[in-house]
PDB file of C-alpha atoms (C1' of nucleotides) in Angstrom:
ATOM      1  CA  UNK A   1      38.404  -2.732 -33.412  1.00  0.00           C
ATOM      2  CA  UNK A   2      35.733  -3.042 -30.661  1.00  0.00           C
ATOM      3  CA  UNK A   3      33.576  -5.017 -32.223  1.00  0.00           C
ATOM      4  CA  UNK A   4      31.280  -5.923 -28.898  1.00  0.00           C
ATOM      5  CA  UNK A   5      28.316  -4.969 -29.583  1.00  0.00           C
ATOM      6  CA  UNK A   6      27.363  -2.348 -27.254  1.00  0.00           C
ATOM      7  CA  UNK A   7      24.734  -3.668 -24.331  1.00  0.00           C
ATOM      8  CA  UNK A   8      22.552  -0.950 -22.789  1.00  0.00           C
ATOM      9  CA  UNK A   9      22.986  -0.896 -19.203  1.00  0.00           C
ATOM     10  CA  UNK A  10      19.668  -0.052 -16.719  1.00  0.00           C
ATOM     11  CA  UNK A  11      19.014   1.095 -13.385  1.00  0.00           C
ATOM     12  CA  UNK A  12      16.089   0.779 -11.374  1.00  0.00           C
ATOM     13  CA  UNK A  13      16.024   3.901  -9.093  1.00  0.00           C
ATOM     14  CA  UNK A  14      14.318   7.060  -8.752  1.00  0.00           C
ATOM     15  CA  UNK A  15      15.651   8.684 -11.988  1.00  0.00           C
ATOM     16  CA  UNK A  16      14.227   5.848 -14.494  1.00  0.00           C
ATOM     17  CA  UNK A  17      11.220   6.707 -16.268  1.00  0.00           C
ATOM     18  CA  UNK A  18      10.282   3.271 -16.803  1.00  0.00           C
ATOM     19  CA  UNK A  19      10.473   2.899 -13.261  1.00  0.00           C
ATOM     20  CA  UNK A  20       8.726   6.169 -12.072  1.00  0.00           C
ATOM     21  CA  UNK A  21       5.967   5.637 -14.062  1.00  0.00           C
ATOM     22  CA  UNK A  22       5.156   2.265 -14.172  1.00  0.00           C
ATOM     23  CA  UNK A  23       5.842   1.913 -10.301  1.00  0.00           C
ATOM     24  CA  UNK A  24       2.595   4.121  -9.850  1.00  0.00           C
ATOM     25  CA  UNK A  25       0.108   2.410 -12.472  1.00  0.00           C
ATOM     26  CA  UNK A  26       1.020  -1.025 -12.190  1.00  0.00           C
ATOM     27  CA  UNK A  27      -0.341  -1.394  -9.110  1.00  0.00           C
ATOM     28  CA  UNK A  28      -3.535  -3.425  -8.684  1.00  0.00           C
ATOM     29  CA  UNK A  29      -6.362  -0.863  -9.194  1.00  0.00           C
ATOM     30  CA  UNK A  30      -4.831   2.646 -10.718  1.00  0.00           C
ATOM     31  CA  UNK A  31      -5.421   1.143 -14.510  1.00  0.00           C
ATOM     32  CA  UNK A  32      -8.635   0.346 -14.028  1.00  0.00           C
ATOM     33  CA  UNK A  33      -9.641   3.602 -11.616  1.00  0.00           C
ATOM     34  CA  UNK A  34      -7.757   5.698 -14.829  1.00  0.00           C
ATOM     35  CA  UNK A  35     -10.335   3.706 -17.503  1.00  0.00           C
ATOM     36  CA  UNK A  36     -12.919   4.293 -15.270  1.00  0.00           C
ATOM     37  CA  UNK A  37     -12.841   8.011 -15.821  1.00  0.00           C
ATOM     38  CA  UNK A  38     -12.213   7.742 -19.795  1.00  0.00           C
ATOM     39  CA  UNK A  39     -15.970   7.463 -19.743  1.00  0.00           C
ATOM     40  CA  UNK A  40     -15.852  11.281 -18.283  1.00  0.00           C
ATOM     41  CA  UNK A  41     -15.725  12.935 -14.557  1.00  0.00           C
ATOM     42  CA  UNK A  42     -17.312  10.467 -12.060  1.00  0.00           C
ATOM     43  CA  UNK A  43     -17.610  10.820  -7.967  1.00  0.00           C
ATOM     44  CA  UNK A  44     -16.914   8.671  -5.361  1.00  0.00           C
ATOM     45  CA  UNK A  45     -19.664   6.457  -5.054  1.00  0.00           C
ATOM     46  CA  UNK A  46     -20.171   5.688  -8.535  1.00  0.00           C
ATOM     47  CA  UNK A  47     -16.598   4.675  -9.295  1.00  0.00           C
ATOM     48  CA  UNK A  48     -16.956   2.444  -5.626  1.00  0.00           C
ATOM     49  CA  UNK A  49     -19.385   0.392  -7.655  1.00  0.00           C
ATOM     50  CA  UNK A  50     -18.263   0.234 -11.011  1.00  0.00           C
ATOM     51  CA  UNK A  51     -14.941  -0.717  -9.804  1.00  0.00           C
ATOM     52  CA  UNK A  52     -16.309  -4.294  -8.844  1.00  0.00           C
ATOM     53  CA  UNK A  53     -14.048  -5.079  -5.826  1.00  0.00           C
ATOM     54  CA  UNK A  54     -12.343  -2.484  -4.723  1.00  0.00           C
ATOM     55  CA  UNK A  55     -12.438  -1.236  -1.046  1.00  0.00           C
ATOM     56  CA  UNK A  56     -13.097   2.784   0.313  1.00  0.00           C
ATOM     57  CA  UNK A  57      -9.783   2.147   1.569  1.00  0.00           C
ATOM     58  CA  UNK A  58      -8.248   1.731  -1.958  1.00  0.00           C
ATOM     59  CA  UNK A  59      -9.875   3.569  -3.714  1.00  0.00           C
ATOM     60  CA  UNK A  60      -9.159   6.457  -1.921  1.00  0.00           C
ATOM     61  CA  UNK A  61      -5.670   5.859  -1.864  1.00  0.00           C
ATOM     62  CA  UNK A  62      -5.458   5.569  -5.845  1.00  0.00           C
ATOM     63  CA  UNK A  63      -7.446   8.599  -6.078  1.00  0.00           C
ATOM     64  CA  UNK A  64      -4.628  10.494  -4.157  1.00  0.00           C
ATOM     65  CA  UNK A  65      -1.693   9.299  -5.868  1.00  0.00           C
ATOM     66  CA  UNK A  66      -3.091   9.348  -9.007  1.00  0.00           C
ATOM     67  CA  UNK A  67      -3.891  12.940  -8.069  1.00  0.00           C
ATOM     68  CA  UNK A  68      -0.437  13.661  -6.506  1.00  0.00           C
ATOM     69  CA  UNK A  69       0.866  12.118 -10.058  1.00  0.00           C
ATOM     70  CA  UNK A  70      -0.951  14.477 -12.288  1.00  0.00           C
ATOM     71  CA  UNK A  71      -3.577  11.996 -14.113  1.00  0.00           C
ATOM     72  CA  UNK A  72      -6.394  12.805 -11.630  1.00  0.00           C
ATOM     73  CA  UNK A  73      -8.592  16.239 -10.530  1.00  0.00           C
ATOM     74  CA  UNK A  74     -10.525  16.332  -7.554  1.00  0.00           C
ATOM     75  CA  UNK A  75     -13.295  18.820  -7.353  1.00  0.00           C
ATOM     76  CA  UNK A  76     -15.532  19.295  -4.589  1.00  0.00           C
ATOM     77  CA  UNK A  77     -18.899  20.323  -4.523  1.00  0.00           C
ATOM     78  CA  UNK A  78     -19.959  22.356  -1.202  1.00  0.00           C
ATOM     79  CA  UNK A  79     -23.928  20.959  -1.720  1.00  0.00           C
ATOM     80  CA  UNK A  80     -25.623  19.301   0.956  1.00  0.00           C
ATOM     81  CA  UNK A  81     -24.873  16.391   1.247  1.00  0.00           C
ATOM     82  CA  UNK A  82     -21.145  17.300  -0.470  1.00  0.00           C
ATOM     83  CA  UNK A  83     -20.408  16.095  -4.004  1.00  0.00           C
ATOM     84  CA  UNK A  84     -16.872  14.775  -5.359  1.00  0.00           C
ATOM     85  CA  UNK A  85     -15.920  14.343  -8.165  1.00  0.00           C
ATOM     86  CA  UNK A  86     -12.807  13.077  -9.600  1.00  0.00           C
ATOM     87  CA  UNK A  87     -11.795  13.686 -13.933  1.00  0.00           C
ATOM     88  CA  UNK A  88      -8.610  13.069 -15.861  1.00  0.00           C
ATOM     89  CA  UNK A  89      -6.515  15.659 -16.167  1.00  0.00           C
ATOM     90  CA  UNK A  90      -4.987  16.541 -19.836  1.00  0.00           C
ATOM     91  CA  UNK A  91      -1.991  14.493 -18.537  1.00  0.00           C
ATOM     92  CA  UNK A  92      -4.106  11.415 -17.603  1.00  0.00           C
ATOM     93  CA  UNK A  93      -6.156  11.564 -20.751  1.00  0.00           C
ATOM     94  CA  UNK A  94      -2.927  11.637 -22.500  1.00  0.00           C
ATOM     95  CA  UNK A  95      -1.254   8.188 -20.755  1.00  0.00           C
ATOM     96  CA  UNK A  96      -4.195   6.235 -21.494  1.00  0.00           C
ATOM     97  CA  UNK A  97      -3.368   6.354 -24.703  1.00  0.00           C
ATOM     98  CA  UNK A  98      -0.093   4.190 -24.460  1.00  0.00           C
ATOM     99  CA  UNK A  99      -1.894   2.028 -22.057  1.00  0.00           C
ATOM    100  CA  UNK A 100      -4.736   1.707 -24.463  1.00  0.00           C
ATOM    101  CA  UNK A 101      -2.044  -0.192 -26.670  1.00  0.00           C
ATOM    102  CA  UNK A 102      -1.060  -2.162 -24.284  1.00  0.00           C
ATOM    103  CA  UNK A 103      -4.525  -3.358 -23.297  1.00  0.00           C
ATOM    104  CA  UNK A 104      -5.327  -3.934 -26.321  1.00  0.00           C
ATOM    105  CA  UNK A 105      -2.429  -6.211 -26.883  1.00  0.00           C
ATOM    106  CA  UNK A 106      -3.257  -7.634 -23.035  1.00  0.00           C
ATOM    107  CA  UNK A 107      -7.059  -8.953 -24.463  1.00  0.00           C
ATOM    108  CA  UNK A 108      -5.785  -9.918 -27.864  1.00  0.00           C
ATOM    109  CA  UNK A 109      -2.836 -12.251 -26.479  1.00  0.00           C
ATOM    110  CA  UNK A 110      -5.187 -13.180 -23.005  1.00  0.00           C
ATOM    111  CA  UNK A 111      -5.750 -17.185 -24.166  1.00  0.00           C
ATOM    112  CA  UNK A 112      -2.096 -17.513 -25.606  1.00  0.00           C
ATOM    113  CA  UNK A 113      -0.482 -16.252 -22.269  1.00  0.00           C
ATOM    114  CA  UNK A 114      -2.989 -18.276 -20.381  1.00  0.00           C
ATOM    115  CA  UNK A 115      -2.146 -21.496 -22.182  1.00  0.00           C
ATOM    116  CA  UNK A 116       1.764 -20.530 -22.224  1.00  0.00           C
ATOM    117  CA  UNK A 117       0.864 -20.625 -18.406  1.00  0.00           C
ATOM    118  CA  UNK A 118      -0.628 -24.098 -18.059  1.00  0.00           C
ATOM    119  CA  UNK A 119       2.323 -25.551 -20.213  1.00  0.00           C
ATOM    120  CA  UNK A 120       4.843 -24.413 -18.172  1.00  0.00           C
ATOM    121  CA  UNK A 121       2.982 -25.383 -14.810  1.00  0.00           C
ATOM    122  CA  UNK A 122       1.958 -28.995 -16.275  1.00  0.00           C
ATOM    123  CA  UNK A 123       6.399 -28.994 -17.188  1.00  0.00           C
ATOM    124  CA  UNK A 124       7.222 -28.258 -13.678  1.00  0.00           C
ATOM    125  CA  UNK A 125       4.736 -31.365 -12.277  1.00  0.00           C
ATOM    126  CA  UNK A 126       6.789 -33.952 -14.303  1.00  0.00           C
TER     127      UNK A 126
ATOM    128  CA  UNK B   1     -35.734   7.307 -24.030  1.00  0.00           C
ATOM    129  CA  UNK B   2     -32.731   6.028 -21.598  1.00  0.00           C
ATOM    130  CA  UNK B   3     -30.617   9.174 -22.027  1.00  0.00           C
ATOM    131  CA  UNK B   4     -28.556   8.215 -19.236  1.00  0.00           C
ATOM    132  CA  UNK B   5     -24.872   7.406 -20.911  1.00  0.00           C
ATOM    133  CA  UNK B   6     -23.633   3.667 -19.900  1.00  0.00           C
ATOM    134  CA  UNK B   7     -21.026   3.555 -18.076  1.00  0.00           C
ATOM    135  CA  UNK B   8     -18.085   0.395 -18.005  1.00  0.00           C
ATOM    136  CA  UNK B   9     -18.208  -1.247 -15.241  1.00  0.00           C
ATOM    137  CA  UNK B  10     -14.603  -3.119 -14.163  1.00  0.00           C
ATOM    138  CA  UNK B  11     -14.063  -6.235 -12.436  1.00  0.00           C
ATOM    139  CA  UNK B  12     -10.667  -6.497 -11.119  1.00  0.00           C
ATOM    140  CA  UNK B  13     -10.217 -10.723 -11.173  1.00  0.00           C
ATOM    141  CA  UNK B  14      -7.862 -13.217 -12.389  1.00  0.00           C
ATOM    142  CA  UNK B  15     -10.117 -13.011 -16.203  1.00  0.00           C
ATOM    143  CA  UNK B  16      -9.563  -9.368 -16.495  1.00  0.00           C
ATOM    144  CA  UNK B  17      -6.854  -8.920 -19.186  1.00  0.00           C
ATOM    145  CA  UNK B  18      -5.838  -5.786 -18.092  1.00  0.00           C
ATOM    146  CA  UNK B  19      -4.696  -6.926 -14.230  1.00  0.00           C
ATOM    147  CA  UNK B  20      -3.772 -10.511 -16.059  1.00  0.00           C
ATOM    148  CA  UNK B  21      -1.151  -8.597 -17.792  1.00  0.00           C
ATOM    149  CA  UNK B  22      -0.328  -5.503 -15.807  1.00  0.00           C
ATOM    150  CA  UNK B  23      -0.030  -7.468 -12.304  1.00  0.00           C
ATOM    151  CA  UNK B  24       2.717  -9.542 -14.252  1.00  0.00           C
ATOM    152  CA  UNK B  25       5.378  -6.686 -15.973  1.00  0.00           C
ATOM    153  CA  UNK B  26       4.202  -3.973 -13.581  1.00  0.00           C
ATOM    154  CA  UNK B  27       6.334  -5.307 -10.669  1.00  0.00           C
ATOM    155  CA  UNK B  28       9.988  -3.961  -9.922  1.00  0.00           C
ATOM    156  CA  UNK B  29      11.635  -5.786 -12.749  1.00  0.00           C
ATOM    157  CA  UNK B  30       9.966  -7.415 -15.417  1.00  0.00           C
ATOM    158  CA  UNK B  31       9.898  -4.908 -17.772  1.00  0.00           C
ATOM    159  CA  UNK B  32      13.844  -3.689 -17.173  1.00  0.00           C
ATOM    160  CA  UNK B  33      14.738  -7.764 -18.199  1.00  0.00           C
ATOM    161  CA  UNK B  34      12.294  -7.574 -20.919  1.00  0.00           C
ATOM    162  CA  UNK B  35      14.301  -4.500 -22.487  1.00  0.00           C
ATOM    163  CA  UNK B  36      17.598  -5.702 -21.714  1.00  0.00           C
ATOM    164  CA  UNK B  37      16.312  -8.682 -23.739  1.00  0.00           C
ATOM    165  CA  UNK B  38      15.512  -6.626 -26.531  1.00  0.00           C
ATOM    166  CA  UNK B  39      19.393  -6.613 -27.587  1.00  0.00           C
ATOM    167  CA  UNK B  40      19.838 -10.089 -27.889  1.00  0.00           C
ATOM    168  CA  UNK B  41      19.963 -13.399 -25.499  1.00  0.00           C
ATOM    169  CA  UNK B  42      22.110 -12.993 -22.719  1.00  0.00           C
ATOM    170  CA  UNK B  43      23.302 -15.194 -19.730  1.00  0.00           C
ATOM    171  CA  UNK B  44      22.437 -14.961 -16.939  1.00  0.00           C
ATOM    172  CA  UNK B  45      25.380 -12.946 -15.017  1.00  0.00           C
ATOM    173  CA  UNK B  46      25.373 -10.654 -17.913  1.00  0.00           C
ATOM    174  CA  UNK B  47      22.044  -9.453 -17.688  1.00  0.00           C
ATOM    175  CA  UNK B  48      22.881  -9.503 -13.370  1.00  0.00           C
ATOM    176  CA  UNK B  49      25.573  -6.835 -14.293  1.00  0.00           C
ATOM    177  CA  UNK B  50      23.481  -5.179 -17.105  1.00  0.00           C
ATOM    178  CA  UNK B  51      20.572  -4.465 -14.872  1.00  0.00           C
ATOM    179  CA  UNK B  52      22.024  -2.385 -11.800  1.00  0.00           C
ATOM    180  CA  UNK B  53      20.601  -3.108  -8.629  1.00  0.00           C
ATOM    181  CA  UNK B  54      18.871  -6.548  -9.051  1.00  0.00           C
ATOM    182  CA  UNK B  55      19.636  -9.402  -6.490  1.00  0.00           C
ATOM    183  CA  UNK B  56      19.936 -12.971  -7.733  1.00  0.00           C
ATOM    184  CA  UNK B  57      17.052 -14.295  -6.537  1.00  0.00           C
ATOM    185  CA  UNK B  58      14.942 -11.550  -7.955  1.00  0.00           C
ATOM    186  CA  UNK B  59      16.936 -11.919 -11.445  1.00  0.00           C
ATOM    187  CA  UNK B  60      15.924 -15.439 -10.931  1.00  0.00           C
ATOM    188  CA  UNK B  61      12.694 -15.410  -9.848  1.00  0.00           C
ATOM    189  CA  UNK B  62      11.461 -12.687 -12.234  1.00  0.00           C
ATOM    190  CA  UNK B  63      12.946 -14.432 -14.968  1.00  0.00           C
ATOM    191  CA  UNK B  64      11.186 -17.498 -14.251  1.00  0.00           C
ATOM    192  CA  UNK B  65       8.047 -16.073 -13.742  1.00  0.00           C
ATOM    193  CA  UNK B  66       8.807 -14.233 -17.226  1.00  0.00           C
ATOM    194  CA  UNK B  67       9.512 -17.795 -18.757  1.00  0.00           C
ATOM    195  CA  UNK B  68       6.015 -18.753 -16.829  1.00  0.00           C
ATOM    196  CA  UNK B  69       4.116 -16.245 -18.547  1.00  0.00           C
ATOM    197  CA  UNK B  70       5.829 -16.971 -22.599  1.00  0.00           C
ATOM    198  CA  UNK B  71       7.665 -13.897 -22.571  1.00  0.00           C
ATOM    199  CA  UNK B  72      11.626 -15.255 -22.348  1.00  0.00           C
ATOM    200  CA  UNK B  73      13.031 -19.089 -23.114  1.00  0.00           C
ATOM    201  CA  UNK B  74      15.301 -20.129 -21.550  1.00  0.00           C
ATOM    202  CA  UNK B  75      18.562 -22.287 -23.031  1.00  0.00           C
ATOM    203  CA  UNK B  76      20.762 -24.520 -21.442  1.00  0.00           C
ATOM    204  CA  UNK B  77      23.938 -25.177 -23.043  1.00  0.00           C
ATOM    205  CA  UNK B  78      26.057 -27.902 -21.176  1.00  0.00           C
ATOM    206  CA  UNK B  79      29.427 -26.654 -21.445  1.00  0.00           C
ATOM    207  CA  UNK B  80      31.631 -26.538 -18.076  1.00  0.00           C
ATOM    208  CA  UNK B  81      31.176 -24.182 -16.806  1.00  0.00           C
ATOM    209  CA  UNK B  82      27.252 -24.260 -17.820  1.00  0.00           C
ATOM    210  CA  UNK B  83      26.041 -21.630 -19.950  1.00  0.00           C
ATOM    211  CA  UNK B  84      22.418 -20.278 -19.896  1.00  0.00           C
ATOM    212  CA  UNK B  85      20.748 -18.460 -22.326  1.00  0.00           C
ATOM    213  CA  UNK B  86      18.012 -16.214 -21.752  1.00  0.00           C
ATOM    214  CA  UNK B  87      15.888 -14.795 -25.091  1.00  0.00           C
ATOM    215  CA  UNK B  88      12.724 -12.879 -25.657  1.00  0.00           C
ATOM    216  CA  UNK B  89      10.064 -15.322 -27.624  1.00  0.00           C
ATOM    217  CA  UNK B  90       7.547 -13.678 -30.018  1.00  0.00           C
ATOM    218  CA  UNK B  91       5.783 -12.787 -27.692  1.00  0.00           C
ATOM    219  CA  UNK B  92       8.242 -11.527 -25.880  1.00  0.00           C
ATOM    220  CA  UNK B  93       9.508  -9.412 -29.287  1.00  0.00           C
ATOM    221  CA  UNK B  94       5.908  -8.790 -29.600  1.00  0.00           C
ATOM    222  CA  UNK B  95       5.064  -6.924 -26.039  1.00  0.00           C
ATOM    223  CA  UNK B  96       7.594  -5.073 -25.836  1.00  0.00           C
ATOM    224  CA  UNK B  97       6.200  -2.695 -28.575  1.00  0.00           C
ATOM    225  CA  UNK B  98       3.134  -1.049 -26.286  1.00  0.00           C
ATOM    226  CA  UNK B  99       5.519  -1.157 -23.802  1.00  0.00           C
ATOM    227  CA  UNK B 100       8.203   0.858 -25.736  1.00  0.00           C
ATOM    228  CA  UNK B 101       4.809   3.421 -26.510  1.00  0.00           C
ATOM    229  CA  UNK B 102       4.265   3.180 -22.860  1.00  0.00           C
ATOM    230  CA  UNK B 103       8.075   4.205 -22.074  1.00  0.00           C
ATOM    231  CA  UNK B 104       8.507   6.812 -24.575  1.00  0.00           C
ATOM    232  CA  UNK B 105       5.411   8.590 -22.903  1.00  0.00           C
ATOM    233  CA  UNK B 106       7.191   8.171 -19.456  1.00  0.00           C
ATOM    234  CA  UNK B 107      10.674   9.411 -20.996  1.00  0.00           C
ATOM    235  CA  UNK B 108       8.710  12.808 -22.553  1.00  0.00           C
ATOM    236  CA  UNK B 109       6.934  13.341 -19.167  1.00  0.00           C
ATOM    237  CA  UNK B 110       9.368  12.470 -16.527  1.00  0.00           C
ATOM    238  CA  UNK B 111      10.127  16.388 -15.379  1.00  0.00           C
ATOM    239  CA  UNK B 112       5.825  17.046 -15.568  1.00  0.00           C
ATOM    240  CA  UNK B 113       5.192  14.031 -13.603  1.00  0.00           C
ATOM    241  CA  UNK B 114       7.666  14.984 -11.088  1.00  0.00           C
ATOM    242  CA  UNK B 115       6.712  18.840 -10.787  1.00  0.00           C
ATOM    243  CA  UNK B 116       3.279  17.790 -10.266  1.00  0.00           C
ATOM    244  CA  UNK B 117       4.170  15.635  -7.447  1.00  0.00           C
ATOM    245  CA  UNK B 118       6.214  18.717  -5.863  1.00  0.00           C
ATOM    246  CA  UNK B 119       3.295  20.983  -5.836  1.00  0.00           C
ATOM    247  CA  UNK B 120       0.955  18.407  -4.413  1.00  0.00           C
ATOM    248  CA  UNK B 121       3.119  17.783  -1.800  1.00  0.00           C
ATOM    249  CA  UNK B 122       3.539  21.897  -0.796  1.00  0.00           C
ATOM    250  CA  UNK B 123      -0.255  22.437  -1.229  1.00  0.00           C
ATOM    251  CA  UNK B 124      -0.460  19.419   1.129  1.00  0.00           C
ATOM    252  CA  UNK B 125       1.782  20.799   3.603  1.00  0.00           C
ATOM    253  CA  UNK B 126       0.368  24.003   3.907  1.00  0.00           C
TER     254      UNK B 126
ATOM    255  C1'  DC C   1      28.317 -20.260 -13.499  1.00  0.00           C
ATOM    256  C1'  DG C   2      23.801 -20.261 -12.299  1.00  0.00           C
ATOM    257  C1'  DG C   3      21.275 -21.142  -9.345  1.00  0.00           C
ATOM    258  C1'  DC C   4      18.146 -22.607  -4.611  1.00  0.00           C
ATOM    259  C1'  DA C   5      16.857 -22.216   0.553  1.00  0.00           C
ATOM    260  C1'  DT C   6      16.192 -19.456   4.392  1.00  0.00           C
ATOM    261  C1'  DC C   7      15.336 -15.503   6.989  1.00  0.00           C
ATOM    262  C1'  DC C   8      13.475 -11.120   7.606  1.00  0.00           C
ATOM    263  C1'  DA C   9      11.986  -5.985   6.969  1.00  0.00           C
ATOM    264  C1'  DG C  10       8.938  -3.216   4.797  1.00  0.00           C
ATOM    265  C1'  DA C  11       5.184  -2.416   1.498  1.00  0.00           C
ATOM    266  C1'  DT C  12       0.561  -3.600  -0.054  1.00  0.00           C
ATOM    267  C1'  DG C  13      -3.936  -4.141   0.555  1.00  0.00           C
ATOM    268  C1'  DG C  14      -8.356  -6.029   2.894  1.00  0.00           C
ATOM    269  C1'  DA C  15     -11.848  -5.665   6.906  1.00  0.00           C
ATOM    270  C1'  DT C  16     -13.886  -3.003  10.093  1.00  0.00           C
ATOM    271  C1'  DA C  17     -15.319   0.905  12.789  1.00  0.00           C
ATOM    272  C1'  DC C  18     -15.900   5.725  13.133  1.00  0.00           C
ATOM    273  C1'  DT C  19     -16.620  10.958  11.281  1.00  0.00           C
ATOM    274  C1'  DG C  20     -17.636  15.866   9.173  1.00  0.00           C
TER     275       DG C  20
ATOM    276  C1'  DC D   1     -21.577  11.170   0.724  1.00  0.00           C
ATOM    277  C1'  DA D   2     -16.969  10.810   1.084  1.00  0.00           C
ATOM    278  C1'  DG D   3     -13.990   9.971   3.488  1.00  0.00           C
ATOM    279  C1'  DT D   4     -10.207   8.781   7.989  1.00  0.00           C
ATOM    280  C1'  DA D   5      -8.145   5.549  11.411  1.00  0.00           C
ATOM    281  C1'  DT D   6      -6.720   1.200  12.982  1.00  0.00           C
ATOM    282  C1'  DC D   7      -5.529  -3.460  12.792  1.00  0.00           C
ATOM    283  C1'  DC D   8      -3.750  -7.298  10.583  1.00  0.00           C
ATOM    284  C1'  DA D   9      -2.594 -10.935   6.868  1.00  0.00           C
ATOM    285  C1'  DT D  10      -0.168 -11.481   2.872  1.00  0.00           C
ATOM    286  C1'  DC D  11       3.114 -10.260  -0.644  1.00  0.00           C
ATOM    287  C1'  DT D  12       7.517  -8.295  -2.220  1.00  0.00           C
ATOM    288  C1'  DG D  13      11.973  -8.099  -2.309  1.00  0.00           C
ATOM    289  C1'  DG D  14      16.779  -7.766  -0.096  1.00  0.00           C
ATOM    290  C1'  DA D  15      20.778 -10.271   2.364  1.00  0.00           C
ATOM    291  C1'  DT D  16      23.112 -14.249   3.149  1.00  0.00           C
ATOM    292  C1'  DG D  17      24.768 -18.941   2.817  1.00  0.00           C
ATOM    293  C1'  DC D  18      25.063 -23.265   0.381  1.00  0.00           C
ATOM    294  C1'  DC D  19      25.241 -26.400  -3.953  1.00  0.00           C
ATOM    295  C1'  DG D  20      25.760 -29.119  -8.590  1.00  0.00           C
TER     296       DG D  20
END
DNA sequence: CGGCATCCAGATGGATACTG
DNA sequence: CAGTATCCATCTGGATGCCG
């Protein structure tokens, strides 16, 4: 008897992990800013212009959620002129290990999703 | 000589794998389809009541864009009413394994990701 | 049943100017 | 140096109505 196979159900809202965690680093720069710092603590300035692209505005944003999130320190530096600089936490050294998969998988499959891409575009013209 | 450590330098642009990737299943529901996708194909007003909270046209659209990208085909079977079929491809089986590292991590540190937020928000206040 | 078209509110993010 | 403040264009996504 009840032999439907069960189908999971999900919910998007403020209790899903998937949600709570990927809604924070899937924007468009908190990957990168989080890779960025793998490298070791960095300030301000120098992630401005490694981080070809993005604005003060942004980055100082990122910086503060991924602070308010856990992944990111802030320490300031009370020299003249003042020093800032930002580190991963235990917690954000410890999510960029999943995401290292996932990049990984991201640079090996790059071409294939490109051309997947092209084919379905060059479909949708005929 | 040169001591100084080199330091990555990232380019956020439509060639970086990382945003190529991440700008596509970090939206509100890509990666909800993609696991409800893991259990089997499903139709489309299946996967509208399996996935709580999603409109039609973003059940739609993502979907599409999902099909776009190689993740999910999609079948057409012309019965009356019609019946379509959506289905993860291999690459679609084959993502959703960093992803599942990715949501494992989220599931263990849901309550640490939370607290932290709490406590940045009272130092903030004060 | 499985969509598409339209409209619209709110979120995201870029440019620019100013500050301790 | 490391921000904050403001303005504004674009993108995202929800609601609704119609269609083969």
């Amino acid at each position: 008897m009840m032999g439907k196979p069960e189908r999971r159900v999900f919910v998007n809202d403020e209790d899903c992990p998937i949600r709570n965690v990927v809604a924070q680093i899937g924007d468009k720069w908190s990957m990168l800013i989080l890779f960025a710092l793998v490298d070791g603590a960095d300030r301000f300035n120098s992630l401005k212009s490694r981080i070809v692209g993005i604005s003060q505005r942004m980055l100082t944003q990122t910086l503060r959620d991924l602070e308010r999130e856990g992944y990111v320190s802030r320490t300031v530096y009370p020299e003249v002129p003042v020093r800032v600089e930002y580190e991963l936490t235990k917690m954000g050294r410890d999510i960029v290990k999943p995401l290292y998969k996932l990049v990984s998988w991201a640079e090996k499959h790059h071409d294939e999703i490109r051309l997947c891409r092209e084919e379905y575009d060059k479909r949708k013209d005929s």
